[in-house]
XYZ file of C-alpha atoms in Angstrom:
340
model
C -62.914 78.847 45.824
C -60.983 81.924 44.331
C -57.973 82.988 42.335
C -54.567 83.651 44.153
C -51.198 83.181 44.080
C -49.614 80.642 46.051
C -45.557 80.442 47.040
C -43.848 77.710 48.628
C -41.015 78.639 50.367
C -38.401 76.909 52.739
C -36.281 78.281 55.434
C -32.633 76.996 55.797
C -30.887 78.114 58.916
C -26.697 78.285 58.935
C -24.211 81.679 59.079
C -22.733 84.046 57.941
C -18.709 83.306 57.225
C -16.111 84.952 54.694
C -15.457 83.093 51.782
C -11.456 83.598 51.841
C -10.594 82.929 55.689
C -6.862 81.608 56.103
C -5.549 80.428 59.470
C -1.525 81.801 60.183
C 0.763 79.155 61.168
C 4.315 79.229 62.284
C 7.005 77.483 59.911
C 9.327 76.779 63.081
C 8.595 75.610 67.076
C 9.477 78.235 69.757
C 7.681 80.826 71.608
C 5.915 84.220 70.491
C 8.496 87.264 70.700
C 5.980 89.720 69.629
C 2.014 90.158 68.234
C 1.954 93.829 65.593
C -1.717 93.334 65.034
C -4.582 93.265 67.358
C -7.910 91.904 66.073
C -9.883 93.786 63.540
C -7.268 95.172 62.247
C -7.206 95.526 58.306
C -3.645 93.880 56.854
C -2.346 93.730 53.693
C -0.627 91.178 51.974
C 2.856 90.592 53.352
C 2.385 92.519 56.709
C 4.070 91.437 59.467
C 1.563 89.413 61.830
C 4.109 87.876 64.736
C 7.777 86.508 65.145
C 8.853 83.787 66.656
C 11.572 83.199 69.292
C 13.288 80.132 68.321
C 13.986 77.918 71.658
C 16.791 75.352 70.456
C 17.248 71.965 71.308
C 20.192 71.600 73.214
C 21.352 68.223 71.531
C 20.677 69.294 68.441
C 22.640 72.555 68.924
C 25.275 70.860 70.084
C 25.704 68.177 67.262
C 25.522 71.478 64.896
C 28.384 72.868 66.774
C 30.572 69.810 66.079
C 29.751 69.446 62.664
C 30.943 73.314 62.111
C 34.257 71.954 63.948
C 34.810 68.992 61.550
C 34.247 70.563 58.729
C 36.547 73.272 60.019
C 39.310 70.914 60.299
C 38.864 69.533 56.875
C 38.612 73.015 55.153
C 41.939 73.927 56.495
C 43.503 70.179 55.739
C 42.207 70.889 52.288
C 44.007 74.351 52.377
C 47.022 73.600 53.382
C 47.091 70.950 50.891
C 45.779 73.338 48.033
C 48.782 75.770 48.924
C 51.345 73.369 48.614
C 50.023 72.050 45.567
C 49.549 75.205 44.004
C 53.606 75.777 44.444
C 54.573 72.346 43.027
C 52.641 72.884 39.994
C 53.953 76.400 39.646
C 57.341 74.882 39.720
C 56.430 71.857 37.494
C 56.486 69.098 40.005
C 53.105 67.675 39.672
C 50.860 67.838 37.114
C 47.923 69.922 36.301
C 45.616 66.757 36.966
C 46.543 66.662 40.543
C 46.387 69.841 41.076
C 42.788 70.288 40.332
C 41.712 67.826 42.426
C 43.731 69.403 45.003
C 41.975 72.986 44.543
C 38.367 70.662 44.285
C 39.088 69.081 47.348
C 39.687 72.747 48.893
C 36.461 74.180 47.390
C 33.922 71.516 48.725
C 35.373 71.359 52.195
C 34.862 75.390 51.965
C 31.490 74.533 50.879
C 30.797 72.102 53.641
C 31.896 74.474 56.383
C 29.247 77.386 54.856
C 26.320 74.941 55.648
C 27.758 72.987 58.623
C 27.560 77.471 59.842
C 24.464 77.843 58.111
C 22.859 74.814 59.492
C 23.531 75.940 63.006
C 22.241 79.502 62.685
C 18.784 77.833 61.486
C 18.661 75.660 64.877
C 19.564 78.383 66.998
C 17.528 81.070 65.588
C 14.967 79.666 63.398
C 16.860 81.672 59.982
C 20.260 81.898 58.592
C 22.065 85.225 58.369
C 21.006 87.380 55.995
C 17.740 85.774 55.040
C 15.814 88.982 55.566
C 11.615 89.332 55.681
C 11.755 85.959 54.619
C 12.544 84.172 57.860
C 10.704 81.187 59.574
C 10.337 83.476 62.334
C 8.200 85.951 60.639
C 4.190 85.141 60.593
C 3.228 87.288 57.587
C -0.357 87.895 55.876
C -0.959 85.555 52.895
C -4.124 87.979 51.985
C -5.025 91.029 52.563
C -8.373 91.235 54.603
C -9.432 91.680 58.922
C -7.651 90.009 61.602
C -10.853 87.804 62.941
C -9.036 86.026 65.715
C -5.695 85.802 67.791
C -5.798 82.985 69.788
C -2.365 83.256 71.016
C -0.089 85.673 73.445
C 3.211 86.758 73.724
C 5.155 83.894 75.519
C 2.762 81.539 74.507
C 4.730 78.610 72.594
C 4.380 77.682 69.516
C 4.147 73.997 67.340
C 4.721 74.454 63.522
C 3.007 72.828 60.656
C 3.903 70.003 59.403
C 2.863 66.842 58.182
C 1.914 64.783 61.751
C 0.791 68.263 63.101
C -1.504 70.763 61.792
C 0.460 73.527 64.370
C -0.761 76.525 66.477
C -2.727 78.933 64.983
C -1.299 82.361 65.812
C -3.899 84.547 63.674
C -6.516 84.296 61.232
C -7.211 86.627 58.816
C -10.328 87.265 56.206
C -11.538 89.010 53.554
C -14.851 90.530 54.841
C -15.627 92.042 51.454
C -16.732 88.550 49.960
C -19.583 86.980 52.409
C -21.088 83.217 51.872
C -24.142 82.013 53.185
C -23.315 78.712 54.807
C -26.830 75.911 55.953
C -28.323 73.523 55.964
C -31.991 72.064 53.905
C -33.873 68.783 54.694
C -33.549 66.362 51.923
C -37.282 66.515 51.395
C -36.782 70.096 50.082
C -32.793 69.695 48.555
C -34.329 67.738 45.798
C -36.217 71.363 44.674
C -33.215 73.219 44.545
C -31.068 74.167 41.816
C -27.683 76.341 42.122
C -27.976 79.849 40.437
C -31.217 80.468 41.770
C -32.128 83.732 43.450
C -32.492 83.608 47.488
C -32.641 86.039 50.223
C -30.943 85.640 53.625
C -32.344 87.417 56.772
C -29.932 88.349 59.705
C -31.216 88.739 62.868
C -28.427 90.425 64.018
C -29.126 93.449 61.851
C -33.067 94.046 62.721
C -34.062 90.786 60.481
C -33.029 93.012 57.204
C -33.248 91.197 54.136
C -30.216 90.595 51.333
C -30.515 89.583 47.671
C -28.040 86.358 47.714
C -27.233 83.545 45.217
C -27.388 79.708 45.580
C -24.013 78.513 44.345
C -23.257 75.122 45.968
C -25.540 72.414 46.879
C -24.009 69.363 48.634
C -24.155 65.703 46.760
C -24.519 64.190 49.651
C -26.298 64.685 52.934
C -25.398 64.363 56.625
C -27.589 62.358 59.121
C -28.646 65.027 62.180
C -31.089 64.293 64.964
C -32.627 61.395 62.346
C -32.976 63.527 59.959
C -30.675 63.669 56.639
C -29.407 67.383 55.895
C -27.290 69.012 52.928
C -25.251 71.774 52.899
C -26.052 74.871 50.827
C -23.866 77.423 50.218
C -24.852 81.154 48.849
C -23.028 84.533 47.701
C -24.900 87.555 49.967
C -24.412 91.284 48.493
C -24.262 92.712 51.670
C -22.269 95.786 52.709
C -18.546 95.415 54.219
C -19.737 98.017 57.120
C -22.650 96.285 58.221
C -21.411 92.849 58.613
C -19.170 90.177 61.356
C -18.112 86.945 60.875
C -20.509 83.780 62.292
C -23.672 85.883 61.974
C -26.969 83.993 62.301
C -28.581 83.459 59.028
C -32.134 82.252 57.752
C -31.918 81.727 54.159
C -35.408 82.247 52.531
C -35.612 79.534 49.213
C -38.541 79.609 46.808
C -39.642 76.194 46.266
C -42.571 76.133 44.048
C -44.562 79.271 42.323
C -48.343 79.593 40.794
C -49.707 82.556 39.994
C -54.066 82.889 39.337
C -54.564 79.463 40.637
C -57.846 78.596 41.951
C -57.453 77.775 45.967
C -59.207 77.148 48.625
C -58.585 77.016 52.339
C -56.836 73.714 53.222
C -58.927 73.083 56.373
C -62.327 72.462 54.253
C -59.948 69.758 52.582
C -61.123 66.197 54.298
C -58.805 62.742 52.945
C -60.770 59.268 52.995
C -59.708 56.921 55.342
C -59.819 54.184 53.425
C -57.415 55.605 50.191
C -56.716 58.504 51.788
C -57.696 60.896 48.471
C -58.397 64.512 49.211
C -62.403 65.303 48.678
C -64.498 68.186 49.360
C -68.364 68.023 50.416
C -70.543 70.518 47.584
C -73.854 72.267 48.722
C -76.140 71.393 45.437
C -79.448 72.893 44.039
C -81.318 70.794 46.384
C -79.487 72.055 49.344
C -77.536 68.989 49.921
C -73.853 68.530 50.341
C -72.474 66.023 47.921
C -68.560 64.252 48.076
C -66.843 65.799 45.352
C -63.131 63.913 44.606
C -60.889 66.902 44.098
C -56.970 66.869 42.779
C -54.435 69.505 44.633
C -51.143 71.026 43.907
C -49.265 73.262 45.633
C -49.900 74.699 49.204
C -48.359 77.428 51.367
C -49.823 75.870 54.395
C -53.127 77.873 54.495
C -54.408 77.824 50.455
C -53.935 75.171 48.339
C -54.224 75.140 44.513
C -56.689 72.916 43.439
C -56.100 71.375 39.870
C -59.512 69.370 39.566
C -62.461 68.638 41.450
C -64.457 72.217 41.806
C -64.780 75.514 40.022
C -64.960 78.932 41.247
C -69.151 79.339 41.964
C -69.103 75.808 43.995
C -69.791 76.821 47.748
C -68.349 74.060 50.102
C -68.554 72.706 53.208
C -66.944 74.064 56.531
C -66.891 71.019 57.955
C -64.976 71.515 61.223
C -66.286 75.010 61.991
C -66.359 75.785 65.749
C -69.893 76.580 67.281
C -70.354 79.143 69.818
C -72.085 76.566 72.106
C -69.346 74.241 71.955
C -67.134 75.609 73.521
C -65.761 74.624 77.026
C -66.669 76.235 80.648
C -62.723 77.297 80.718
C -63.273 78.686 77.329
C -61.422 76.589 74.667
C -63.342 75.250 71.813
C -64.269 72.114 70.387
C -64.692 70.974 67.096
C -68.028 70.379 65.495
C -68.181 66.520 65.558
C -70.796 64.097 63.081
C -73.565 61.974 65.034
């Protein structure tokens, strides 16, 4: 036996993904006019991303066009009327009452004709006059971050967003300077885990380099995978804005279990009984014999193993499945030492 100190680690494997990443979609169906970023480009909030070309629906255009001419007709009815009221009550002939109603009858057919207009600018070309930057046609930057991913072309069309589609993604943008650590553990180690605690993740993609992270999510409930039950772990990485991509391969590196000065021995002298299965050790004594000796174990990193009772430090044991020169093979494996 002898002193060490024994770690027991697991590895979770997942990526690398920003922790703000927002997909653009259109507000309005038609086709893409134009693209003003290409990807990996750095945006800012508010910057113009694409515009739309509205493609109208010829019915619906045309039921816009002859509401504008109804409420056309009634706006100058109601003017006419207005006019002629306004000269009978300047002259006394009807009263004030009716000639209110007369000038409200003129202002809401006025009003009526503005949207019946307004209503067809919006199916012909996605906006209304005068709307500005603000136009369903514009695809603007809700953050400012990279441009990860245009999956779209000019002249590609275009579905908007709404509540029986999720529409077409024209770009997604991300900001790189916040990276998350997204795996998965086995439920035999999520049980171990506790958010807060200090982890580092390895990326192969940048010479298996090492960064200090933090566990801050670990999922409440697991997903069934290949038979076996996994849960999600998520993790804040300091790692530098320069260095890094989106969907990196990650291995996160978790400490399970720590001791420190622990008496170990190698786990292959360890033998189990077959009948309760109990660890046990075989002791050489003063009379040269080796002696079953019940033992009690902890933790093990897969080659020591902390031994809480059973044997102290000047005990010599057993090497009970040493390999023998003369045993091995004629092709030159070996076989274990085997009991008469």
């Amino acid at each position: 036996p002898f002193y060490s100190t024994l770690d027991t680690k697991t590895v979770a494997t997942g990526k690398l993904n920003p922790e703000e990443e927002i997909e653009l979609k259109p507000q309005i169906s038609g086709i893409v006019d134009q693209i003003f970023v290409e990807e990996g480009d750095l945006v800012r909030k508010g910057d113009l991303i694409a515009k739309i070309r509205v493609v109208p629906n010829e019915q619906a255009l045309g039921s816009a066009k002859s509401r504008i001419n109804t409420a056309r007709l009634s706006f100058e009815n109601a003017q006419t009327l207005f006019n002629r009221n306004k000269t009978l009550f300047e002259k006394g002939v009807i009263s004030k009452q009716d000639f209110e109603n007369s000038e409200l009858s003129f202002n809401q057919a006025k009003q009526n004709l503005v949207q019946a207009q307004n209503d067809y600018q919006i199916i012909k070309k996605g906006s209304r006059a005068g709307s500005g930057s603000t136009a369903n046609t514009n695809i603007v930057a809700q953050i400012p971050g990279t441009v990860l991913e245009i999956p779209v072309r000019e002249g590609n069309q275009v579905i908007e967003s709404n509540n029986f589609n999720a529409g077409t993604t024209i770009a997604t943008v991300a900001d790189m300077s916040i990276m998350i650590f997204e795996g998965q553990v086995d439920e035999a180690e999520v049980g171990k885990l506790e958010e807060g605690k200090e982890i580092k993740v390895v990326l192969g993609a940048l010479g298996e380099e090492e960064f200090p992270s933090k566990l801050t999510f670990v999922a409440p409930k697991g997903i069934e995978a290949n038979g076996a039950v996994q849960f999600k772990i998520k993790a804040d990485v300091e790692i530098p804005t320069s260095k890094v991509r989106a969907g990196y391969s990650a291995n996160a590196i978790i400490e399970i279990e720590n001791t420190e000065n622990s008496l170990c021995i190698k786990e292959s002298l360890i033998q189990f009984n077959r009948f309760t299965e109990k660890p046990f050790v075989e002791i050489l004594n003063d009379e040269g014999l080796f002696i079953k000796k019940d033992i009690t174990i902890g933790i093990s990193d897969g080659i020591s193993v902390e031994v809480l009772e059973g044997v102290e430090e000047d005990d010599k044991i057993k090497v009970w499945n040493k390999v023998l020169e003369q045993d091995k093979g004629g092709d030159g494996e070996e076989r274990p030492d085997s009991e008469d």
